[in-house]
Tab-separated table of N, CA and C in Angstrom:
chain	number	residue	atom	x	y	z
A	1	MET	N	-9.957	-21.385	-34.980
A	1	MET	CA	-9.922	-20.916	-33.154
A	1	MET	C	-11.196	-19.995	-32.798
A	2	ASN	N	-11.981	-20.861	-32.163
A	2	ASN	CA	-13.250	-20.675	-31.327
A	2	ASN	C	-13.348	-19.979	-30.450
A	3	ALA	N	-13.306	-18.715	-29.969
A	3	ALA	CA	-13.016	-18.213	-28.734
A	3	ALA	C	-14.624	-16.930	-28.624
A	4	SER	N	-14.665	-16.892	-27.363
A	4	SER	CA	-15.622	-16.645	-26.431
A	4	SER	C	-15.634	-15.890	-25.230
A	5	ARG	N	-14.241	-15.198	-24.889
A	5	ARG	CA	-14.530	-14.131	-24.870
A	5	ARG	C	-13.512	-13.403	-24.930
A	6	ARG	N	-12.933	-12.130	-24.325
A	6	ARG	CA	-12.012	-11.623	-25.135
A	6	ARG	C	-11.846	-10.330	-23.789
A	7	GLY	N	-10.775	-9.437	-23.465
A	7	GLY	CA	-10.348	-8.451	-22.583
A	7	GLY	C	-9.026	-8.586	-22.787
A	8	ARG	N	-9.149	-7.189	-21.963
A	8	ARG	CA	-7.751	-5.991	-22.793
A	8	ARG	C	-7.322	-5.450	-21.492
A	9	LEU	N	-6.106	-4.995	-20.754
A	9	LEU	CA	-5.518	-4.694	-19.767
A	9	LEU	C	-4.296	-3.317	-20.583
A	10	GLU	N	-3.602	-1.743	-19.287
A	10	GLU	CA	-3.211	-1.061	-19.752
A	10	GLU	C	-2.479	-1.942	-19.711
A	11	SER	N	-1.289	-1.833	-19.732
A	11	SER	CA	0.102	-2.210	-20.215
A	11	SER	C	0.681	-1.230	-19.957
A	12	PRO	N	2.204	-1.322	-18.811
A	12	PRO	CA	3.259	0.202	-19.440
A	12	PRO	C	3.823	-0.183	-21.022
A	13	ILE	N	3.933	-1.200	-21.691
A	13	ILE	CA	4.183	-1.538	-22.933
A	13	ILE	C	3.006	-1.597	-24.416
A	14	GLY	N	1.728	-0.400	-23.513
A	14	GLY	CA	0.635	-0.213	-24.476
A	14	GLY	C	-0.620	-1.539	-24.355
A	15	THR	N	-1.752	-1.247	-24.872
A	15	THR	CA	-2.728	-2.769	-24.439
A	15	THR	C	-2.153	-4.115	-25.760
A	16	VAL	N	-3.354	-4.752	-24.027
A	16	VAL	CA	-3.024	-6.077	-24.411
A	16	VAL	C	-3.656	-6.642	-24.414
A	17	GLU	N	-4.766	-7.779	-25.297
A	17	GLU	CA	-5.546	-8.154	-25.366
A	17	GLU	C	-5.169	-9.986	-25.249
A	18	VAL	N	-6.187	-9.723	-24.699
A	18	VAL	CA	-6.442	-11.370	-24.234
A	18	VAL	C	-7.772	-12.486	-24.997
A	19	THR	N	-7.357	-13.484	-25.655
A	19	THR	CA	-8.304	-14.219	-26.029
A	19	THR	C	-8.668	-15.693	-25.463
A	20	VAL	N	-9.563	-16.068	-25.332
A	20	VAL	CA	-9.959	-17.203	-24.040
A	20	VAL	C	-10.785	-17.767	-24.887
A	21	ASN	N	-10.973	-18.995	-25.460
A	21	ASN	CA	-11.150	-20.090	-26.250
A	21	ASN	C	-12.772	-20.695	-24.802
A	22	GLU	N	-14.181	-20.893	-25.771
A	22	GLU	CA	-14.791	-21.592	-24.924
A	22	GLU	C	-14.771	-23.271	-23.235
A	23	GLY	N	-13.708	-22.914	-23.645
A	23	GLY	CA	-13.067	-23.646	-22.641
A	23	GLY	C	-12.375	-23.644	-21.843
A	24	GLY	N	-11.985	-22.034	-21.589
A	24	GLY	CA	-11.045	-21.196	-20.722
A	24	GLY	C	-10.532	-21.432	-21.481
A	25	ALA	N	-9.374	-22.037	-22.076
A	25	ALA	CA	-7.575	-22.036	-22.069
A	25	ALA	C	-7.623	-20.763	-23.626
A	26	VAL	N	-6.219	-20.124	-22.634
A	26	VAL	CA	-6.238	-19.180	-23.113
A	26	VAL	C	-5.373	-19.287	-24.769
A	27	VAL	N	-6.343	-18.741	-26.166
A	27	VAL	CA	-5.191	-18.863	-27.352
A	27	VAL	C	-5.121	-17.718	-28.437
A	28	SER	N	-5.205	-16.033	-27.670
A	28	SER	CA	-4.106	-15.564	-27.637
A	28	SER	C	-3.581	-14.342	-27.384
A	29	VAL	N	-2.538	-13.529	-27.079
A	29	VAL	CA	-2.247	-12.184	-25.829
A	29	VAL	C	-1.433	-12.172	-26.583
A	30	SER	N	-2.181	-11.183	-27.419
A	30	SER	CA	-1.719	-9.848	-28.649
A	30	SER	C	-1.729	-8.334	-28.297
A	31	PHE	N	-1.225	-7.700	-28.302
A	31	PHE	CA	-0.575	-5.629	-28.584
A	31	PHE	C	-1.804	-5.652	-29.459
A	32	VAL	N	-2.660	-4.714	-29.496
A	32	VAL	CA	-3.491	-3.999	-30.150
A	32	VAL	C	-2.842	-2.342	-29.894
A	33	GLU	N	-3.808	-1.676	-30.817
A	33	GLU	CA	-3.523	-0.091	-30.592
A	33	GLU	C	-4.439	0.575	-30.045
A	34	GLU	N	-5.694	0.052	-29.993
A	34	GLU	CA	-7.129	0.355	-29.501
A	34	GLU	C	-6.817	0.689	-28.303
A	35	PRO	N	-7.173	1.323	-27.162
A	35	PRO	CA	-7.279	0.688	-25.618
A	35	PRO	C	-8.279	0.434	-25.746
A	36	MET	N	-9.535	-0.552	-25.125
A	36	MET	CA	-10.879	-0.728	-25.088
A	36	MET	C	-10.747	-0.654	-23.489
A	37	PRO	N	-12.345	0.089	-23.765
A	37	PRO	CA	-12.271	0.295	-21.313
A	37	PRO	C	-13.064	-1.162	-20.639
A	38	ARG	N	-12.674	-1.339	-19.857
A	38	ARG	CA	-12.486	-2.495	-18.330
A	38	ARG	C	-13.716	-2.962	-18.164
A	39	ALA	N	-15.036	-2.119	-18.688
A	39	ALA	CA	-16.052	-2.230	-18.483
A	39	ALA	C	-17.009	-3.310	-19.324
A	40	GLY	N	-17.802	-4.473	-18.651
A	40	GLY	CA	-18.055	-5.193	-19.140
A	40	GLY	C	-17.695	-7.082	-18.396
A	41	GLU	N	-18.387	-8.445	-18.631
A	41	GLU	CA	-18.215	-9.265	-18.152
A	41	GLU	C	-17.036	-9.580	-19.460
A	42	THR	N	-15.717	-10.044	-18.636
A	42	THR	CA	-15.276	-11.159	-20.212
A	42	THR	C	-14.235	-11.965	-19.411
A	43	GLY	N	-15.736	-12.942	-18.330
A	43	GLY	CA	-15.827	-14.317	-17.617
A	43	GLY	C	-14.581	-14.602	-17.235
A	44	PHE	N	-14.392	-15.608	-15.810
A	44	PHE	CA	-13.224	-15.899	-15.156
A	44	PHE	C	-12.199	-16.290	-16.008
A	45	ALA	N	-11.887	-17.258	-16.858
A	45	ALA	CA	-10.926	-17.744	-17.999
A	45	ALA	C	-9.937	-16.838	-17.920
A	46	CYS	N	-10.796	-15.239	-18.890
A	46	CYS	CA	-10.168	-14.084	-19.132
A	46	CYS	C	-9.429	-13.327	-18.211
A	47	SER	N	-10.925	-13.102	-16.913
A	47	SER	CA	-10.497	-12.517	-15.536
A	47	SER	C	-8.536	-12.381	-15.169
A	48	ARG	N	-9.228	-14.230	-14.860
A	48	ARG	CA	-8.358	-15.293	-14.839
A	48	ARG	C	-6.899	-14.571	-15.220
A	49	ALA	N	-6.185	-14.788	-16.371
A	49	ALA	CA	-5.381	-14.365	-17.413
A	49	ALA	C	-4.861	-13.058	-17.296
A	50	ILE	N	-5.371	-12.442	-17.714
A	50	ILE	CA	-5.444	-10.577	-17.240
A	50	ILE	C	-4.891	-10.386	-15.628
A	51	ARG	N	-5.613	-10.369	-14.873
A	51	ARG	CA	-4.274	-11.050	-13.303
A	51	ARG	C	-3.324	-11.714	-13.147
A	52	GLN	N	-3.358	-12.234	-13.736
A	52	GLN	CA	-1.539	-12.719	-14.176
A	52	GLN	C	-0.823	-11.898	-14.939
A	53	LEU	N	-1.022	-11.523	-15.701
A	53	LEU	CA	-0.565	-10.469	-17.000
A	53	LEU	C	-0.126	-8.850	-16.416
A	54	GLU	N	-1.458	-8.958	-15.347
A	54	GLU	CA	-1.037	-7.026	-14.397
A	54	GLU	C	-0.444	-8.035	-13.478
A	55	GLU	N	0.082	-8.925	-12.656
A	55	GLU	CA	0.554	-9.343	-11.469
A	55	GLU	C	2.236	-9.631	-12.935
A	56	TYR	N	2.184	-9.816	-13.135
A	56	TYR	CA	3.675	-10.019	-14.440
A	56	TYR	C	4.479	-9.062	-14.489
A	57	PHE	N	3.379	-7.637	-14.881
A	57	PHE	CA	4.418	-6.287	-15.220
A	57	PHE	C	4.309	-5.514	-14.477
A	58	GLN	N	3.633	-6.276	-12.963
A	58	GLN	CA	3.647	-5.213	-11.531
A	58	GLN	C	5.049	-6.006	-11.305
A	59	ASN	N	5.796	-6.576	-11.826
A	59	ASN	CA	7.087	-8.029	-11.281
A	59	ASN	C	6.181	-9.288	-9.927
A	60	LYS	N	5.191	-9.458	-9.335
A	60	LYS	CA	4.443	-10.078	-8.393
A	60	LYS	C	4.435	-11.155	-8.942
A	61	ARG	N	4.340	-11.603	-11.036
A	61	ARG	CA	4.981	-13.302	-11.278
A	61	ARG	C	5.354	-13.261	-12.004
A	62	ARG	N	6.170	-14.528	-12.062
A	62	ARG	CA	7.275	-15.527	-12.749
A	62	ARG	C	7.146	-16.123	-13.058
A	63	ARG	N	6.062	-16.549	-13.655
A	63	ARG	CA	5.114	-18.381	-13.656
A	63	ARG	C	4.214	-17.542	-13.903
A	64	PHE	N	3.834	-17.940	-15.817
A	64	PHE	CA	2.020	-18.050	-15.469
A	64	PHE	C	1.286	-19.192	-15.151
A	65	GLU	N	0.110	-19.559	-14.556
A	65	GLU	CA	-0.879	-20.829	-14.113
A	65	GLU	C	-1.570	-21.415	-14.988
A	66	LEU	N	-2.078	-20.834	-16.578
A	66	LEU	CA	-2.647	-20.795	-17.132
A	66	LEU	C	-3.227	-22.199	-17.873
A	67	GLU	N	-3.972	-22.654	-18.514
A	67	GLU	CA	-4.285	-23.378	-19.243
A	67	GLU	C	-4.210	-22.826	-20.615
A	68	LEU	N	-3.102	-23.000	-21.733
A	68	LEU	CA	-2.943	-22.529	-23.154
A	68	LEU	C	-3.632	-23.242	-24.295
A	69	GLU	N	-4.444	-23.229	-25.574
A	69	GLU	CA	-3.929	-23.327	-26.719
A	69	GLU	C	-3.903	-23.025	-27.968
A	70	PRO	N	-3.040	-22.530	-28.443
A	70	PRO	CA	-2.028	-22.270	-29.357
A	70	PRO	C	-2.537	-23.131	-30.330
A	71	GLU	N	-2.222	-22.427	-31.435
A	71	GLU	CA	-2.953	-23.027	-32.878
A	71	GLU	C	-1.465	-22.973	-34.039
A	72	GLY	N	-1.397	-24.084	-34.193
A	72	GLY	CA	0.500	-24.267	-34.747
A	72	GLY	C	0.146	-25.266	-35.679
A	73	THR	N	1.328	-25.703	-35.655
A	73	THR	CA	1.683	-27.015	-36.547
A	73	THR	C	3.121	-27.787	-35.556
A	74	GLU	N	2.987	-29.065	-35.305
A	74	GLU	CA	3.343	-29.587	-34.913
A	74	GLU	C	4.943	-28.808	-34.143
A	75	PHE	N	5.431	-28.987	-35.128
A	75	PHE	CA	7.207	-27.456	-34.544
A	75	PHE	C	6.881	-27.159	-34.223
A	76	GLU	N	6.154	-25.680	-34.196
A	76	GLU	CA	5.675	-24.601	-33.688
A	76	GLU	C	5.077	-25.103	-32.066
A	77	TYR	N	4.338	-26.463	-32.096
A	77	TYR	CA	4.104	-26.386	-30.274
A	77	TYR	C	5.577	-27.266	-30.116
A	78	ARG	N	6.453	-26.953	-31.020
A	78	ARG	CA	7.311	-28.744	-30.130
A	78	ARG	C	8.948	-26.345	-29.715
A	79	VAL	N	8.058	-25.242	-30.952
A	79	VAL	CA	9.278	-24.353	-30.083
A	79	VAL	C	8.966	-23.406	-29.224
A	80	TRP	N	7.335	-23.867	-29.254
A	80	TRP	CA	6.628	-23.555	-28.074
A	80	TRP	C	7.086	-23.569	-26.823
A	81	SER	N	7.287	-24.341	-26.215
A	81	SER	CA	7.424	-25.814	-25.575
A	81	SER	C	8.906	-25.345	-25.459
A	82	ALA	N	9.340	-25.299	-25.653
A	82	ALA	CA	10.948	-25.215	-25.374
A	82	ALA	C	11.620	-23.263	-24.819
A	83	VAL	N	9.924	-22.288	-25.787
A	83	VAL	CA	10.186	-21.556	-25.144
A	83	VAL	C	10.508	-20.953	-23.806
A	84	GLN	N	9.016	-21.857	-23.797
A	84	GLN	CA	8.682	-21.963	-22.316
A	84	GLN	C	8.763	-22.464	-20.702
A	85	ARG	N	10.124	-22.752	-21.176
A	85	ARG	CA	10.798	-23.142	-20.110
A	85	ARG	C	11.970	-22.309	-20.703
A	86	ILE	N	12.704	-21.560	-21.111
A	86	ILE	CA	13.326	-20.411	-20.703
A	86	ILE	C	13.182	-19.601	-19.590
A	87	PRO	N	13.778	-19.573	-18.202
A	87	PRO	CA	13.541	-19.293	-17.160
A	87	PRO	C	13.523	-17.583	-17.066
A	88	PHE	N	12.443	-17.070	-16.173
A	88	PHE	CA	11.543	-16.030	-16.098
A	88	PHE	C	13.466	-15.212	-16.220
A	89	GLY	N	14.210	-13.966	-16.262
A	89	GLY	CA	15.087	-12.922	-16.719
A	89	GLY	C	16.523	-13.575	-17.306
A	90	SER	N	15.847	-14.514	-17.905
A	90	SER	CA	17.264	-15.492	-18.535
A	90	SER	C	17.060	-14.834	-20.208
A	91	THR	N	18.096	-15.440	-21.253
A	91	THR	CA	17.298	-15.466	-22.589
A	91	THR	C	17.839	-16.718	-23.164
A	92	ASP	N	17.576	-16.975	-24.414
A	92	ASP	CA	17.995	-18.692	-24.927
A	92	ASP	C	18.217	-18.437	-26.568
A	93	THR	N	18.587	-18.557	-27.352
A	93	THR	CA	18.822	-18.069	-29.306
A	93	THR	C	18.380	-18.985	-29.747
A	94	TYR	N	18.364	-18.991	-31.024
A	94	TYR	CA	17.222	-19.809	-31.643
A	94	TYR	C	18.021	-21.046	-31.783
A	95	GLY	N	19.109	-20.000	-32.681
A	95	GLY	CA	19.470	-21.059	-32.374
A	95	GLY	C	20.760	-23.048	-31.064
A	96	GLU	N	20.715	-22.251	-30.540
A	96	GLU	CA	20.425	-22.759	-29.267
A	96	GLU	C	18.840	-24.074	-28.973
A	97	ILE	N	17.445	-23.231	-29.650
A	97	ILE	CA	16.699	-23.738	-29.346
A	97	ILE	C	16.722	-25.003	-30.312
A	98	ALA	N	16.994	-24.876	-31.061
A	98	ALA	CA	17.547	-25.784	-32.423
A	98	ALA	C	17.952	-27.518	-32.356
A	99	ARG	N	19.492	-26.227	-31.425
A	99	ARG	CA	19.969	-27.569	-30.594
A	99	ARG	C	19.103	-28.918	-29.942
A	100	ARG	N	18.635	-27.725	-29.101
A	100	ARG	CA	17.728	-29.362	-27.764
A	100	ARG	C	16.760	-29.808	-28.831
A	101	LEU	N	16.256	-29.504	-29.976
A	101	LEU	CA	15.331	-30.337	-30.797
A	101	LEU	C	15.484	-31.134	-31.341
A	102	GLY	N	16.967	-31.112	-31.637
A	102	GLY	CA	17.427	-32.094	-32.594
A	102	GLY	C	17.994	-31.408	-33.800
A	103	ASP	N	17.735	-30.704	-33.979
A	103	ASP	CA	18.525	-30.455	-35.617
A	103	ASP	C	18.613	-28.358	-35.501
A	104	PRO	N	20.218	-29.360	-35.403
A	104	PRO	CA	21.079	-27.808	-35.053
A	104	PRO	C	20.939	-26.774	-36.169
A	105	ASP	N	20.397	-27.127	-37.069
A	105	ASP	CA	21.040	-26.684	-38.391
A	105	ASP	C	19.283	-25.760	-38.721
A	106	ALA	N	18.149	-25.962	-37.883
A	106	ALA	CA	17.231	-25.096	-37.226
A	106	ALA	C	16.524	-23.800	-37.011
A	107	ALA	N	17.992	-23.244	-37.003
A	107	ALA	CA	17.124	-22.616	-36.391
A	107	ALA	C	16.737	-20.720	-36.675
A	108	ARG	N	16.786	-20.750	-37.538
A	108	ARG	CA	15.476	-19.959	-39.093
A	108	ARG	C	14.520	-20.733	-38.993
A	109	ALA	N	14.483	-22.074	-38.755
A	109	ALA	CA	12.873	-22.361	-38.655
A	109	ALA	C	12.564	-21.811	-36.657
A	110	VAL	N	12.822	-22.552	-35.771
A	110	VAL	CA	13.181	-21.843	-34.846
A	110	VAL	C	12.679	-20.186	-34.725
A	111	GLY	N	13.158	-19.227	-35.196
A	111	GLY	CA	12.442	-18.486	-35.845
A	111	GLY	C	11.496	-17.589	-36.181
A	112	HIS	N	11.141	-18.524	-37.073
A	112	HIS	CA	10.271	-18.688	-38.183
A	112	HIS	C	8.432	-19.056	-37.219
A	113	ALA	N	8.404	-19.949	-36.632
A	113	ALA	CA	7.628	-20.895	-35.474
A	113	ALA	C	7.891	-19.808	-34.079
A	114	ASN	N	8.890	-18.915	-33.964
A	114	ASN	CA	8.683	-17.867	-32.779
A	114	ASN	C	7.617	-16.687	-33.348
A	115	ALA	N	7.967	-16.466	-34.537
A	115	ALA	CA	7.150	-15.784	-35.172
A	115	ALA	C	5.754	-15.139	-35.006
A	116	ARG	N	5.326	-16.356	-35.308
A	116	ARG	CA	3.784	-17.026	-35.179
A	116	ARG	C	3.855	-17.103	-33.425
A	117	ASN	N	4.122	-17.750	-31.971
A	117	ASN	CA	3.862	-17.188	-31.148
A	117	ASN	C	2.579	-16.573	-31.831
A	118	PRO	N	1.565	-17.234	-30.791
A	118	PRO	CA	0.016	-15.821	-30.929
A	118	PRO	C	-0.027	-16.096	-29.149
A	119	ILE	N	1.117	-16.678	-28.460
A	119	ILE	CA	1.005	-15.781	-27.245
A	119	ILE	C	1.796	-15.123	-26.272
A	120	ALA	N	1.999	-13.775	-26.937
A	120	ALA	CA	3.212	-13.091	-26.029
A	120	ALA	C	3.169	-13.105	-24.745
A	121	ILE	N	4.324	-12.847	-24.726
A	121	ILE	CA	4.379	-12.511	-22.645
A	121	ILE	C	4.594	-14.142	-22.116
A	122	ILE	N	3.096	-14.610	-22.207
A	122	ILE	CA	2.932	-15.826	-21.087
A	122	ILE	C	4.018	-17.215	-22.212
A	123	VAL	N	4.154	-16.994	-23.530
A	123	VAL	CA	5.058	-18.158	-23.792
A	123	VAL	C	5.777	-16.781	-24.482
A	124	PRO	N	6.623	-16.648	-23.103
A	124	PRO	CA	7.991	-15.840	-23.886
A	124	PRO	C	8.782	-16.005	-24.922
A	125	CYS	N	7.981	-15.273	-26.075
A	125	CYS	CA	9.378	-14.874	-27.248
A	125	CYS	C	10.559	-13.962	-27.666
A	126	HIS	N	10.022	-13.359	-26.072
A	126	HIS	CA	10.039	-12.033	-26.447
A	126	HIS	C	12.140	-12.050	-25.564
A	127	ARG	N	11.832	-13.947	-24.939
A	127	ARG	CA	13.527	-14.303	-24.325
A	127	ARG	C	14.721	-15.225	-25.411
A	128	VAL	N	14.110	-15.283	-26.665
A	128	VAL	CA	14.806	-15.771	-27.907
A	128	VAL	C	15.368	-14.275	-28.641
A	129	ILE	N	16.956	-14.834	-29.267
A	129	ILE	CA	17.454	-13.392	-29.163
A	129	ILE	C	18.779	-14.098	-29.868
A	130	GLY	N	19.513	-13.353	-30.997
A	130	GLY	CA	19.939	-13.988	-31.940
A	130	GLY	C	21.635	-14.644	-31.243
A	131	SER	N	21.581	-15.424	-32.535
A	131	SER	CA	22.557	-15.616	-31.476
A	131	SER	C	24.293	-14.623	-31.460
A	132	ASP	N	24.919	-13.845	-31.451
A	132	ASP	CA	24.998	-12.822	-31.294
A	132	ASP	C	24.568	-11.492	-29.804
A	133	GLY	N	23.902	-11.618	-29.649
A	133	GLY	CA	23.692	-11.390	-28.100
A	133	GLY	C	22.100	-10.466	-29.003
A	134	ASP	N	21.932	-9.609	-30.202
A	134	ASP	CA	20.889	-9.068	-31.115
A	134	ASP	C	20.336	-9.003	-29.954
A	135	LEU	N	18.702	-7.949	-30.023
A	135	LEU	CA	17.769	-8.354	-29.925
A	135	LEU	C	16.529	-8.464	-31.571
A	136	THR	N	16.847	-9.605	-32.226
A	136	THR	CA	15.387	-9.910	-33.164
A	136	THR	C	14.497	-10.293	-33.099
A	137	GLY	N	13.569	-9.042	-33.877
A	137	GLY	CA	13.120	-9.681	-34.663
A	137	GLY	C	11.284	-9.955	-33.358
A	138	TYR	N	10.564	-9.066	-33.306
A	138	TYR	CA	8.914	-9.542	-32.059
A	138	TYR	C	8.122	-8.889	-32.542
A	139	ALA	N	7.522	-9.664	-32.502
A	139	ALA	CA	5.622	-9.152	-32.754
A	139	ALA	C	4.967	-8.038	-32.738
A	140	GLY	N	5.677	-7.891	-31.271
A	140	GLY	CA	4.806	-6.501	-30.829
A	140	GLY	C	5.847	-4.953	-30.915
A	141	GLY	N	7.250	-5.528	-31.449
A	141	GLY	CA	7.722	-4.962	-31.538
A	141	GLY	C	9.042	-4.445	-30.834
A	142	LEU	N	10.918	-4.544	-31.330
A	142	LEU	CA	11.027	-4.257	-30.571
A	142	LEU	C	11.919	-3.834	-29.361
A	143	ASP	N	11.441	-2.024	-29.473
A	143	ASP	CA	10.720	-1.491	-27.729
A	143	ASP	C	10.079	-2.309	-27.246
A	144	ARG	N	9.512	-3.408	-27.535
A	144	ARG	CA	8.356	-3.847	-26.392
A	144	ARG	C	9.935	-5.406	-25.554
A	145	LYS	N	9.370	-5.706	-26.610
A	145	LYS	CA	11.349	-6.900	-26.710
A	145	LYS	C	12.130	-6.340	-25.567
A	146	LYS	N	13.044	-5.189	-25.317
A	146	LYS	CA	14.051	-4.377	-25.096
A	146	LYS	C	13.161	-4.900	-23.507
A	147	TRP	N	12.233	-3.478	-23.246
A	147	TRP	CA	11.360	-2.582	-22.137
A	147	TRP	C	11.138	-4.329	-21.183
A	148	LEU	N	10.971	-5.655	-22.076
A	148	LEU	CA	10.666	-7.019	-20.814
A	148	LEU	C	11.872	-7.528	-20.154
A	149	LEU	N	12.577	-7.808	-21.522
A	149	LEU	CA	13.671	-8.320	-21.215
A	149	LEU	C	13.863	-7.135	-19.907
A	150	ASP	N	14.734	-5.496	-19.776
A	150	ASP	CA	14.703	-5.647	-18.673
A	150	ASP	C	14.205	-5.360	-18.205
A	151	MET	N	12.675	-5.406	-18.302
A	151	MET	CA	12.361	-5.651	-17.264
A	151	MET	C	12.124	-6.865	-15.816
A	152	GLU	N	12.000	-7.961	-17.150
A	152	GLU	CA	12.820	-9.199	-16.504
A	152	GLU	C	14.026	-9.777	-15.768
A	153	SER	N	14.752	-8.973	-15.816
A	153	SER	CA	16.142	-8.953	-15.548
A	153	SER	C	16.787	-7.682	-14.397
A	154	GLY	N	15.617	-7.374	-14.216
A	154	GLY	CA	15.643	-5.611	-13.421
A	154	GLY	C	16.273	-5.340	-13.882
A	155	GLN	N	16.421	-4.454	-14.789
A	155	GLN	CA	16.873	-3.358	-15.769
A	155	GLN	C	16.232	-2.685	-16.217
A	156	GLN	N	14.388	-2.169	-15.380
A	156	GLN	CA	13.446	-1.932	-16.611
A	156	GLN	C	14.065	-0.144	-16.113
A	157	ARG	N	13.607	0.429	-17.392
A	157	ARG	CA	13.208	1.443	-17.918
A	157	ARG	C	12.196	2.222	-17.148
A	158	LEU	N	12.291	3.891	-16.754
A	158	LEU	CA	11.011	4.442	-16.441
A	158	LEU	C	10.410	4.707	-17.745
A	159	GLY	N	8.634	4.286	-17.825
A	159	GLY	CA	8.164	4.452	-19.464
A	159	GLY	C	8.366	3.750	-20.200
A	160	PHE	N	7.820	3.714	-21.551
A	160	PHE	CA	8.116	3.208	-22.361
A	160	PHE	C	8.317	3.928	-24.046
């Protein structure tokens, strides 16, 4: 990854870091523990991604309009593409995604690919749940996953 710009925003669920490459495409969105001052130039593409994330957290944006270039395998790209088609406020299961990809026995592989998603929130891996409805796995933590799903479904808690 040849990242050229990074920026951070304070969200209701913690500090989020955005990284864009030299071409302006988002290559990662992740949760970080240390807040960073907003001072300093992040570049247009990074500022645009941060603005869209802020709008998402303010419940003013349901779809992101950003160029994405995550690093992954061909299978991971297919999974991340399927995850991006899960509508705002909805969930899907690992098994359903595997079936849509043509391999109903690949639910576990879908889970592994989902766990390797480098672009949290924008590639909404938080919308993927277990077949029994359980909130299973989320790199940002299950509390964040629950908060994101609650926010999207209009059942947002105050605070995190």
